[in-house]
CSV table of N, CA and C in Angstrom, one decimal:
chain,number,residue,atom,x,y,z
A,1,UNK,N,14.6,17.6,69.7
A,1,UNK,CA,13.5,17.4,68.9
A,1,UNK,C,12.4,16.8,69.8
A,2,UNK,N,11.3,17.4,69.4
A,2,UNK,CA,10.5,17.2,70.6
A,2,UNK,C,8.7,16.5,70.2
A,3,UNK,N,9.3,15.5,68.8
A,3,UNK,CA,8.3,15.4,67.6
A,3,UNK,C,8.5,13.6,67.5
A,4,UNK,N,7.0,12.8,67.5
A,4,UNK,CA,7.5,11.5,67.3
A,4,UNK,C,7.5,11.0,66.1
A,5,UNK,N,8.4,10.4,66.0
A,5,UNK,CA,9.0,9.9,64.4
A,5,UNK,C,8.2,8.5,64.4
A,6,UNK,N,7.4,8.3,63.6
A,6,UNK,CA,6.6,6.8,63.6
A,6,UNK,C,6.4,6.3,61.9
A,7,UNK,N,6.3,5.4,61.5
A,7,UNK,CA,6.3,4.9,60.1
A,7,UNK,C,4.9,3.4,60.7
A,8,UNK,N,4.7,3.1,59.6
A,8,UNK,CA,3.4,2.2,59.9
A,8,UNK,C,3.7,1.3,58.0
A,9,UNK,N,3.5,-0.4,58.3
A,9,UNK,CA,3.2,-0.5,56.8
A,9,UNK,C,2.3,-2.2,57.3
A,10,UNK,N,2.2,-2.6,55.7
A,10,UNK,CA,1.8,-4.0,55.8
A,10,UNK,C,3.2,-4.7,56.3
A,11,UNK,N,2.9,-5.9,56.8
A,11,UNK,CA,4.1,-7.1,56.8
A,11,UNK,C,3.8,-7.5,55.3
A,12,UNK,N,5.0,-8.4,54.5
A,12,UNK,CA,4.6,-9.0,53.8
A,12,UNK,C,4.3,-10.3,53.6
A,13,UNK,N,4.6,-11.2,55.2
A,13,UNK,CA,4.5,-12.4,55.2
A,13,UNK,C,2.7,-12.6,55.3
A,14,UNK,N,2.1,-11.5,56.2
A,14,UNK,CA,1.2,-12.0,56.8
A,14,UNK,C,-0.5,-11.0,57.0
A,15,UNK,N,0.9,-9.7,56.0
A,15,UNK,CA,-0.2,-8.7,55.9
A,15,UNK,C,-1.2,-7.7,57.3
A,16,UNK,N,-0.9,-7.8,58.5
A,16,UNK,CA,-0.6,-7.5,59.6
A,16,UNK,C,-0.2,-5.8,59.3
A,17,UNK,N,-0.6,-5.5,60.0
A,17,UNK,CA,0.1,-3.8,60.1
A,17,UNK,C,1.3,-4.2,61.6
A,18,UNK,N,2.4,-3.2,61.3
A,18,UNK,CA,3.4,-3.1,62.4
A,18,UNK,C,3.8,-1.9,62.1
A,19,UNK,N,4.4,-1.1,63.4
A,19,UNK,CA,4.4,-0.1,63.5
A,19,UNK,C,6.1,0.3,64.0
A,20,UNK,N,6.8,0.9,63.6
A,20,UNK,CA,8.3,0.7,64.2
A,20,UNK,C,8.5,2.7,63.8
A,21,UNK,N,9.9,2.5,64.5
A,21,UNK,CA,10.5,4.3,64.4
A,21,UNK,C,11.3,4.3,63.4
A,22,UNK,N,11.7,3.9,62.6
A,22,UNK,CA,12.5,4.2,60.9
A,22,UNK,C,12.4,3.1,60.2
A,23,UNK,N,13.0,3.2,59.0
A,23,UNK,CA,13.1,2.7,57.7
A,23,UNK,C,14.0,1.9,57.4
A,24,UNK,N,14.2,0.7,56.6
A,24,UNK,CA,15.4,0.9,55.8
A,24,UNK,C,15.3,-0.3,54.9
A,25,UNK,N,16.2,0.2,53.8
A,25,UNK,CA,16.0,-0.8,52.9
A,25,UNK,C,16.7,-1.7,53.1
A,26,UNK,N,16.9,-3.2,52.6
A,26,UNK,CA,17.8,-4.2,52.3
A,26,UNK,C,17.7,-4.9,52.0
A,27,UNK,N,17.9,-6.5,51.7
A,27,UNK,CA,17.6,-7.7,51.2
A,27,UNK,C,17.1,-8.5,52.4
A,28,UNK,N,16.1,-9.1,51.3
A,28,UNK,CA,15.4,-10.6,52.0
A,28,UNK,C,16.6,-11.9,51.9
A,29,UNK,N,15.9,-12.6,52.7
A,29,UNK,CA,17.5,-14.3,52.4
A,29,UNK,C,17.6,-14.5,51.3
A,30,UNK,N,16.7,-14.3,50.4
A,30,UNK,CA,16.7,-14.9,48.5
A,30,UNK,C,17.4,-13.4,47.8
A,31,UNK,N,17.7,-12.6,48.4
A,31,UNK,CA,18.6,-11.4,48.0
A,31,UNK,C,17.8,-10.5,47.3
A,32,UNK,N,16.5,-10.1,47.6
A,32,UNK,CA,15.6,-9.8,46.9
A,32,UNK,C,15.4,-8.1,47.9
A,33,UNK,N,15.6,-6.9,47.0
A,33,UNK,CA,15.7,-5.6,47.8
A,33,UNK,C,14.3,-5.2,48.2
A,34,UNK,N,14.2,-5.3,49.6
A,34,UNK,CA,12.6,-4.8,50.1
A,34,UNK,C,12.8,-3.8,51.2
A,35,UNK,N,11.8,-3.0,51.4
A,35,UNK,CA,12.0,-2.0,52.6
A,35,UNK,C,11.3,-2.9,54.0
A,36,UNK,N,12.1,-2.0,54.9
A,36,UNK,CA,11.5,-2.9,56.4
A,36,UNK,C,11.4,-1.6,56.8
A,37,UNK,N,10.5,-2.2,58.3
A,37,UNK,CA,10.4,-0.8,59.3
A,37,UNK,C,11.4,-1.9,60.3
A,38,UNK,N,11.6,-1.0,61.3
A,38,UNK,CA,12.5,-1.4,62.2
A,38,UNK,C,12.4,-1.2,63.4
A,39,UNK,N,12.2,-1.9,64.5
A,39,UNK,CA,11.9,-2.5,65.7
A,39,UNK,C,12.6,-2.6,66.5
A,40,UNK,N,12.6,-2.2,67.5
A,40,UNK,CA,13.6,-2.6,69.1
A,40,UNK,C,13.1,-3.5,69.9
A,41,UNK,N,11.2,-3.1,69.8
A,41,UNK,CA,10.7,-3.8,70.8
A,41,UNK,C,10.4,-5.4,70.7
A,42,UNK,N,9.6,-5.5,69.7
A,42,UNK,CA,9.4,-7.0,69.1
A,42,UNK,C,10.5,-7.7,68.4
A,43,UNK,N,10.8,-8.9,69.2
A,43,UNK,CA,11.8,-9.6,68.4
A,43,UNK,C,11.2,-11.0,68.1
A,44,UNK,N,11.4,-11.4,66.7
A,44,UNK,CA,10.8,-12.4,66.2
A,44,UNK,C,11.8,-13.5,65.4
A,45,UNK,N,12.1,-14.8,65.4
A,45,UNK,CA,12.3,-15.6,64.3
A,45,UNK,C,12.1,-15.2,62.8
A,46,UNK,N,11.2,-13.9,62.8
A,46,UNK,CA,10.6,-14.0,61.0
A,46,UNK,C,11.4,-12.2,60.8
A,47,UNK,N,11.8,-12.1,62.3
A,47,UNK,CA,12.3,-11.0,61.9
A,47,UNK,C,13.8,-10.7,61.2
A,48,UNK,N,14.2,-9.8,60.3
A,48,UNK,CA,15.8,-10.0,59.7
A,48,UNK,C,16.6,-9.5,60.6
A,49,UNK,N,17.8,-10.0,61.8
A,49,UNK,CA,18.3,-9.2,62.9
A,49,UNK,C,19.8,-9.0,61.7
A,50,UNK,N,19.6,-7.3,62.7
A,50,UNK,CA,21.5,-6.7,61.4
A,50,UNK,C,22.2,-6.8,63.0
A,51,UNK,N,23.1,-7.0,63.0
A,51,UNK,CA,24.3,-7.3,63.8
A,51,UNK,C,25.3,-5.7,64.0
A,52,UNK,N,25.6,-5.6,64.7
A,52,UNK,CA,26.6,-4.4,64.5
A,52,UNK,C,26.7,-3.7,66.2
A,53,UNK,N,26.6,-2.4,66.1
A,53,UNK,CA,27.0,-1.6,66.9
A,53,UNK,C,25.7,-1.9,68.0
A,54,UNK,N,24.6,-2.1,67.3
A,54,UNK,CA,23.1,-2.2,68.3
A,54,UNK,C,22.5,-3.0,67.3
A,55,UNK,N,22.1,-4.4,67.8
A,55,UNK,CA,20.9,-5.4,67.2
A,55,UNK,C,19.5,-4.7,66.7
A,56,UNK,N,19.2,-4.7,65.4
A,56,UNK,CA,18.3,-3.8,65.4
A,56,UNK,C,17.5,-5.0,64.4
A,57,UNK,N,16.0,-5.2,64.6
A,57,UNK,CA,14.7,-5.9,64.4
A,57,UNK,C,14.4,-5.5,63.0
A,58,UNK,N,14.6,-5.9,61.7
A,58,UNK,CA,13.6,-5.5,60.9
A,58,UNK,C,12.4,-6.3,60.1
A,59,UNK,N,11.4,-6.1,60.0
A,59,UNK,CA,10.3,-5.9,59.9
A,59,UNK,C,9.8,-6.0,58.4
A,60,UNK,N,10.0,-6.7,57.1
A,60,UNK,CA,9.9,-6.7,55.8
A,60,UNK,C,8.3,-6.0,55.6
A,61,UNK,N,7.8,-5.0,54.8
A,61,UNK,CA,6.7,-4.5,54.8
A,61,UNK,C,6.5,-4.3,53.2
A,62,UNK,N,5.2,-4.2,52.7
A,62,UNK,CA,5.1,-4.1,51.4
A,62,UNK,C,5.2,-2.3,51.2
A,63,UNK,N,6.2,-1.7,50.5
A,63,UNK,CA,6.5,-0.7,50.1
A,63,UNK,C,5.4,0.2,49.8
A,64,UNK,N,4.6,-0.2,49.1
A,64,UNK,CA,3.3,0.2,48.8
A,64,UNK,C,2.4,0.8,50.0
A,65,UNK,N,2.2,-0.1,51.3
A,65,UNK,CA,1.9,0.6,52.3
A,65,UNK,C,2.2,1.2,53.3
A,66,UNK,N,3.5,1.7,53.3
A,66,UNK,CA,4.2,2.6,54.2
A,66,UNK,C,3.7,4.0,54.4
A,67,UNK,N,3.8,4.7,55.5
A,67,UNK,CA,2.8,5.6,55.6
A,67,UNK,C,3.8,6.4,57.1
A,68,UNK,N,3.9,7.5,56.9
A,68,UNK,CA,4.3,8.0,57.9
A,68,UNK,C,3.2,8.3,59.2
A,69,UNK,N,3.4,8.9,60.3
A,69,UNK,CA,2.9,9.4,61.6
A,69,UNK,C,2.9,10.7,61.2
A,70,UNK,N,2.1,11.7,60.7
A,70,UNK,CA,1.2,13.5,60.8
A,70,UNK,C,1.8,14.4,62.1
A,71,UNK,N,1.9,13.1,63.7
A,71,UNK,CA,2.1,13.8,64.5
A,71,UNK,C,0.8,14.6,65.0
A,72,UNK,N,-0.3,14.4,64.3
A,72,UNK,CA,-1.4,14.9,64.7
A,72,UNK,C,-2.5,13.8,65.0
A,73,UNK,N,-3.6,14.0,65.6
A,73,UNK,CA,-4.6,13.2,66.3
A,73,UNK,C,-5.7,14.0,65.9
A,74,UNK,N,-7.0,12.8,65.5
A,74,UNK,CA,-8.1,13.1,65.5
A,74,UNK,C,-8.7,13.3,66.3
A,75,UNK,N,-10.5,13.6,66.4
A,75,UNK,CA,-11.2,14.0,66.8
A,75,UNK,C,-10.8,13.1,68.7
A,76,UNK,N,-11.0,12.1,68.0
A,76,UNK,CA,-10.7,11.1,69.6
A,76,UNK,C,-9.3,10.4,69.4
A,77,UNK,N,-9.0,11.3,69.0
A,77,UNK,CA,-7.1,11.0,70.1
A,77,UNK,C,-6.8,10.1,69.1
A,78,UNK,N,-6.7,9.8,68.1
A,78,UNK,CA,-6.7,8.5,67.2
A,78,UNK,C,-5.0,8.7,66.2
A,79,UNK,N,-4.1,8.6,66.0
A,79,UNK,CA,-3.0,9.1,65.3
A,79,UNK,C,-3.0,8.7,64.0
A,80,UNK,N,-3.1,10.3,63.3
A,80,UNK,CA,-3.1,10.3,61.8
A,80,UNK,C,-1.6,9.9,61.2
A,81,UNK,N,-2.3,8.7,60.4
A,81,UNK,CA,-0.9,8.6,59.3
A,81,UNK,C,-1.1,8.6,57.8
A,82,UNK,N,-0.3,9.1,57.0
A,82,UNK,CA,-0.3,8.9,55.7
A,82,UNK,C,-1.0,8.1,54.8
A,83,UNK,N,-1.8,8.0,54.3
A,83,UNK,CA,-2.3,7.2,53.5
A,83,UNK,C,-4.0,6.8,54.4
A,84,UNK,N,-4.2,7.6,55.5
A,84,UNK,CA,-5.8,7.2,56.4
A,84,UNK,C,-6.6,7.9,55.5
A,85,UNK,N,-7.6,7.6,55.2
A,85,UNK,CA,-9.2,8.2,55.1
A,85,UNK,C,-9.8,8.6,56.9
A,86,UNK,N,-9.8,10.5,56.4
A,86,UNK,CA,-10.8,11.3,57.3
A,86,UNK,C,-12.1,11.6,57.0
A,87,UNK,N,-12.8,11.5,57.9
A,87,UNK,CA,-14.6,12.5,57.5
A,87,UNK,C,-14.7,13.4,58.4
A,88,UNK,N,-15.9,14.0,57.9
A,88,UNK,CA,-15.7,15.4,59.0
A,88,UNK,C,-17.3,15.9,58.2
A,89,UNK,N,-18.4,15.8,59.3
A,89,UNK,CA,-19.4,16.8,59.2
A,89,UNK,C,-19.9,17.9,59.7
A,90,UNK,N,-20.5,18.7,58.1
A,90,UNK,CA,-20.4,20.2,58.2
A,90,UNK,C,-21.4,20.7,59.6
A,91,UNK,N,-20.8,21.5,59.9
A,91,UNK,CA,-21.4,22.5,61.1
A,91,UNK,C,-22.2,23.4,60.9
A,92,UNK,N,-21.5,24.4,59.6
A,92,UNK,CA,-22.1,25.4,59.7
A,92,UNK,C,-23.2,25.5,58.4
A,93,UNK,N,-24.0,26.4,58.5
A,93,UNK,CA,-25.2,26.8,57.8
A,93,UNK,C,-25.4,26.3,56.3
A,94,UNK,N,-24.1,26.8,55.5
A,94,UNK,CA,-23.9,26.3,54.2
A,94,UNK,C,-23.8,24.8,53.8
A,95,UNK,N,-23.5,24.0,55.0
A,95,UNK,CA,-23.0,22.8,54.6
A,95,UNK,C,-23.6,21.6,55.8
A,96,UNK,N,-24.6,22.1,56.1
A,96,UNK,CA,-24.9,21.6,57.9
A,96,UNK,C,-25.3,19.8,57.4
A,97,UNK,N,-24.6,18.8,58.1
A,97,UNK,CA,-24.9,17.4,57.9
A,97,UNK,C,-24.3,17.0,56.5
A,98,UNK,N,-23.4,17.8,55.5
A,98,UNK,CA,-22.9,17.3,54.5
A,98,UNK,C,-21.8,17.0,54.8
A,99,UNK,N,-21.8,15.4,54.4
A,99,UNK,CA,-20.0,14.7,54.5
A,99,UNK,C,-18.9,14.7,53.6
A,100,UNK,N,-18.0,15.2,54.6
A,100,UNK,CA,-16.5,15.0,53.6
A,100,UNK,C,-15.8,14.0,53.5
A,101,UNK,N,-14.9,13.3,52.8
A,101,UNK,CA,-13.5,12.6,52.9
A,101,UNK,C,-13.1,12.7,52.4
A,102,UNK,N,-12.0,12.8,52.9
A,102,UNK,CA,-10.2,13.1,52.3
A,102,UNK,C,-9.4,11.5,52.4
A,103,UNK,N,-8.5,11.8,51.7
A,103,UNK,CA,-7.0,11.0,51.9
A,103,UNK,C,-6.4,11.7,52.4
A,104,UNK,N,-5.5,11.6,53.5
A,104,UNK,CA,-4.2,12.1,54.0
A,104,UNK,C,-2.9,11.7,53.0
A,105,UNK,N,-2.1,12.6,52.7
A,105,UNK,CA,-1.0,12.7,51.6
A,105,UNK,C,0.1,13.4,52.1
A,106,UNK,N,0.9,13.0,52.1
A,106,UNK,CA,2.5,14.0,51.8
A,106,UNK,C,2.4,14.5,50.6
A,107,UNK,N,2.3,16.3,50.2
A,107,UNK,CA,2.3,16.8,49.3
A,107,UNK,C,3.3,17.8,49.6
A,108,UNK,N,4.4,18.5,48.6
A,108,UNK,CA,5.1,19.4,48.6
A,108,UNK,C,5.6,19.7,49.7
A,109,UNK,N,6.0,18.7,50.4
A,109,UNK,CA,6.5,19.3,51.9
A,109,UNK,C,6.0,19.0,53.3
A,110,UNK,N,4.2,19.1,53.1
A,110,UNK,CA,3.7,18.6,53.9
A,110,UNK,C,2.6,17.5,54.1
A,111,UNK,N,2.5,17.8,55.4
A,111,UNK,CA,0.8,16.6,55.1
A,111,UNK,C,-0.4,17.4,55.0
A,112,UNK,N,-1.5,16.6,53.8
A,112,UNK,CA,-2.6,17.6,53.5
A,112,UNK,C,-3.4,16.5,53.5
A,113,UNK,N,-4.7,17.1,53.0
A,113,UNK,CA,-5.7,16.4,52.5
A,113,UNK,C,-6.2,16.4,51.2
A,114,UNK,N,-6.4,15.0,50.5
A,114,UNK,CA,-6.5,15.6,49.3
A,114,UNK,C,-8.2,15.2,49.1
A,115,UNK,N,-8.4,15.9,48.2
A,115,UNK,CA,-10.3,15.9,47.9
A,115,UNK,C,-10.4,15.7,46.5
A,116,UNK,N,-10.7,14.2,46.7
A,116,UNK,CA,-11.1,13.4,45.2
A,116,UNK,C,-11.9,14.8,44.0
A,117,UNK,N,-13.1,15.0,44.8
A,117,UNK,CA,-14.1,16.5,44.3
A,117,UNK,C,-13.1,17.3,43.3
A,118,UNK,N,-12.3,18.0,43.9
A,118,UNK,CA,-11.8,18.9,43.4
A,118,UNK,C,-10.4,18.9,43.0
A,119,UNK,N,-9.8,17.8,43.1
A,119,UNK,CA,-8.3,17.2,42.9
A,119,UNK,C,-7.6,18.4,43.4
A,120,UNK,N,-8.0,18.6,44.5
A,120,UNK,CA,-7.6,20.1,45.3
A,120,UNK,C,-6.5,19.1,46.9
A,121,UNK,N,-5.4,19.8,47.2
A,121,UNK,CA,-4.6,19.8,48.5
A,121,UNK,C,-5.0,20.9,49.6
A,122,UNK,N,-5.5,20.5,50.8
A,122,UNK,CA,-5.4,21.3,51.6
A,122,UNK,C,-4.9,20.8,53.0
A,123,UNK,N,-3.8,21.7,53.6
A,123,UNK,CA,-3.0,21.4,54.5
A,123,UNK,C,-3.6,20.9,55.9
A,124,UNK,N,-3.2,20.0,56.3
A,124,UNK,CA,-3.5,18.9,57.2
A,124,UNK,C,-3.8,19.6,58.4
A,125,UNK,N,-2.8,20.6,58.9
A,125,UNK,CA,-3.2,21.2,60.2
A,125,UNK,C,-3.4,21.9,60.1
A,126,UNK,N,-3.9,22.4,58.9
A,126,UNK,CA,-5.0,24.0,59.2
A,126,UNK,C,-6.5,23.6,59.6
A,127,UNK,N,-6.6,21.8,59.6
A,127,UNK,CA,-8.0,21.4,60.0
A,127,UNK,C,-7.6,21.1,61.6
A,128,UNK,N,-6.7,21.3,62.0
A,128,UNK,CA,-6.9,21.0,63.5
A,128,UNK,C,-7.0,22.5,64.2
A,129,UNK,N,-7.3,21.7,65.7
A,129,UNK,CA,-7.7,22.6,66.9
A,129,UNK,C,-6.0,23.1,67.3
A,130,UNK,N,-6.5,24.5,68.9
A,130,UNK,CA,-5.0,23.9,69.5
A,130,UNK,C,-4.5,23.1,69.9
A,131,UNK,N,-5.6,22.3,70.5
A,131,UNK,CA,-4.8,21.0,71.2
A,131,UNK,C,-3.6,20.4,70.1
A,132,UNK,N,-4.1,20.3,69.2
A,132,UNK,CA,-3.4,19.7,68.2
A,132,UNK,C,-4.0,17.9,67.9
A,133,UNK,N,-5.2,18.9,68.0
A,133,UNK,CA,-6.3,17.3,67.5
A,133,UNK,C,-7.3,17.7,66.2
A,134,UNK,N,-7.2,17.1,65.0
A,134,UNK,CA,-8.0,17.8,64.3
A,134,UNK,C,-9.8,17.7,64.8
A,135,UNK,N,-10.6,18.2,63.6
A,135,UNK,CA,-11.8,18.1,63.9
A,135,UNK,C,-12.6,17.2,63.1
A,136,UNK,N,-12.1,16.1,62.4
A,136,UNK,CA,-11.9,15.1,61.3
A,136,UNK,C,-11.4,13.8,62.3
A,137,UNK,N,-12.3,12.8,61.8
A,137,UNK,CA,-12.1,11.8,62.3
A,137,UNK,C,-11.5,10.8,61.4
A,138,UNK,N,-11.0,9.5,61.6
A,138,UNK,CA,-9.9,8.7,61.3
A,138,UNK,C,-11.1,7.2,61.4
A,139,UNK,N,-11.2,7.1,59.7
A,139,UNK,CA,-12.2,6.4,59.4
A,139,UNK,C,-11.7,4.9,58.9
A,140,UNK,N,-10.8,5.1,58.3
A,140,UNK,CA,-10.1,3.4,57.6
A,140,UNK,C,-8.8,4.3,57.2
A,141,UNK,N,-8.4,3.3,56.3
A,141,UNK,CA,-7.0,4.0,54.9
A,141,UNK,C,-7.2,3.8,54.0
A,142,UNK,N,-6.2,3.7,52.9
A,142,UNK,CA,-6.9,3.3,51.4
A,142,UNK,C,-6.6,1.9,51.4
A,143,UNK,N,-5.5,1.3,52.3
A,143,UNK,CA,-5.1,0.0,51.9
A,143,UNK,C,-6.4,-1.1,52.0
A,144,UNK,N,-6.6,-0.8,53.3
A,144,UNK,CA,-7.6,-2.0,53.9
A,144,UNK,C,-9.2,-1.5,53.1
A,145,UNK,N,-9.6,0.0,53.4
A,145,UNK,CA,-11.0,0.3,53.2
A,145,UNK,C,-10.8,1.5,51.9
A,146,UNK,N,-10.2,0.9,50.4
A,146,UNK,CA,-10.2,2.0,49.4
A,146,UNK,C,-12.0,2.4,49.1
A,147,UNK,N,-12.7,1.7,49.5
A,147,UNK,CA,-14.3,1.7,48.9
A,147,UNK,C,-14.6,3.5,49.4
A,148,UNK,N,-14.1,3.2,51.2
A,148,UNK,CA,-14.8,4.6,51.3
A,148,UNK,C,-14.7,6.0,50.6
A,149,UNK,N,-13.9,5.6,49.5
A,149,UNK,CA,-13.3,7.4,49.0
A,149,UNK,C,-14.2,6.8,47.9
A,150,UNK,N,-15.1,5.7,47.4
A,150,UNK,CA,-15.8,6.1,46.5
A,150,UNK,C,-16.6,7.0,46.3
């Protein structure tokens, strides 16, 4: 597989974005079921260490802002995840200097954009180049900056 697997959320202690390569659910010390991302690289005191076959770091995050990695990059190399606010101004004739934004969504399979306007999905990499960079820039998300999709 030749594709990077990335997840992104809030911490819940501190509200902090952290960034790790899987999931998993389990309990906090007070037995309370929360999802973590999980870490090899950062190891912390606040982190919950699981014991076993390979010490593995997790990371308690508020469920609410978990967000996967698109695997795709914006305009300037910037990596789209789930739940980011894009814009992107018009070029051509019909729409020259008129701005868009989207939310980035996992819809039916894949990642799209969705457009408040028209409560319309449209697929995420049909806006990119070949490079495999779109042509939509990576403006905030909903968590931190919901105002911009006003």
């Amino acid at each position: 597989m030749n594709r990077e697997i990335l997840f992104r959320g809030k911490r819940i202690d501190n509200s902090e974005w952290v960034y790790g390569k899987g999931l998993q659910q389990c309990k906090d010390e007070l037995g309370n079921e929360i999802v973590a991302i999980f870490e090899d690289v950062v190891k912390s005191e606040k982190y919950i260490k699981k014991e076993g076959r390979y010490t593995l770091y997790y990371v308690p995050v508020k469920a609410e802002t978990l967000g996967q990695y698109t695997g795709l990059k914006d305009k300037a190399g910037k990596k789209i995840f789930e739940g980011d606010i894009l814009d992107y101004i018009g070029k051509r004739k019909d729409n020259m200097n008129k701005v868009y934004r989207r939310k980035v969504v996992f819809h039916e399979g894949m990642f799209a954009l969705l457009s408040k306007e028209l409560r319309a999905y449209s697929a995420l990499n049909y806006h990119c180049m070949e490079d495999g960079r779109s042509a939509w820039r990576v403006i905030g998300n909903i968590h931190d900056n919901p105002e911009l999709l006003k």
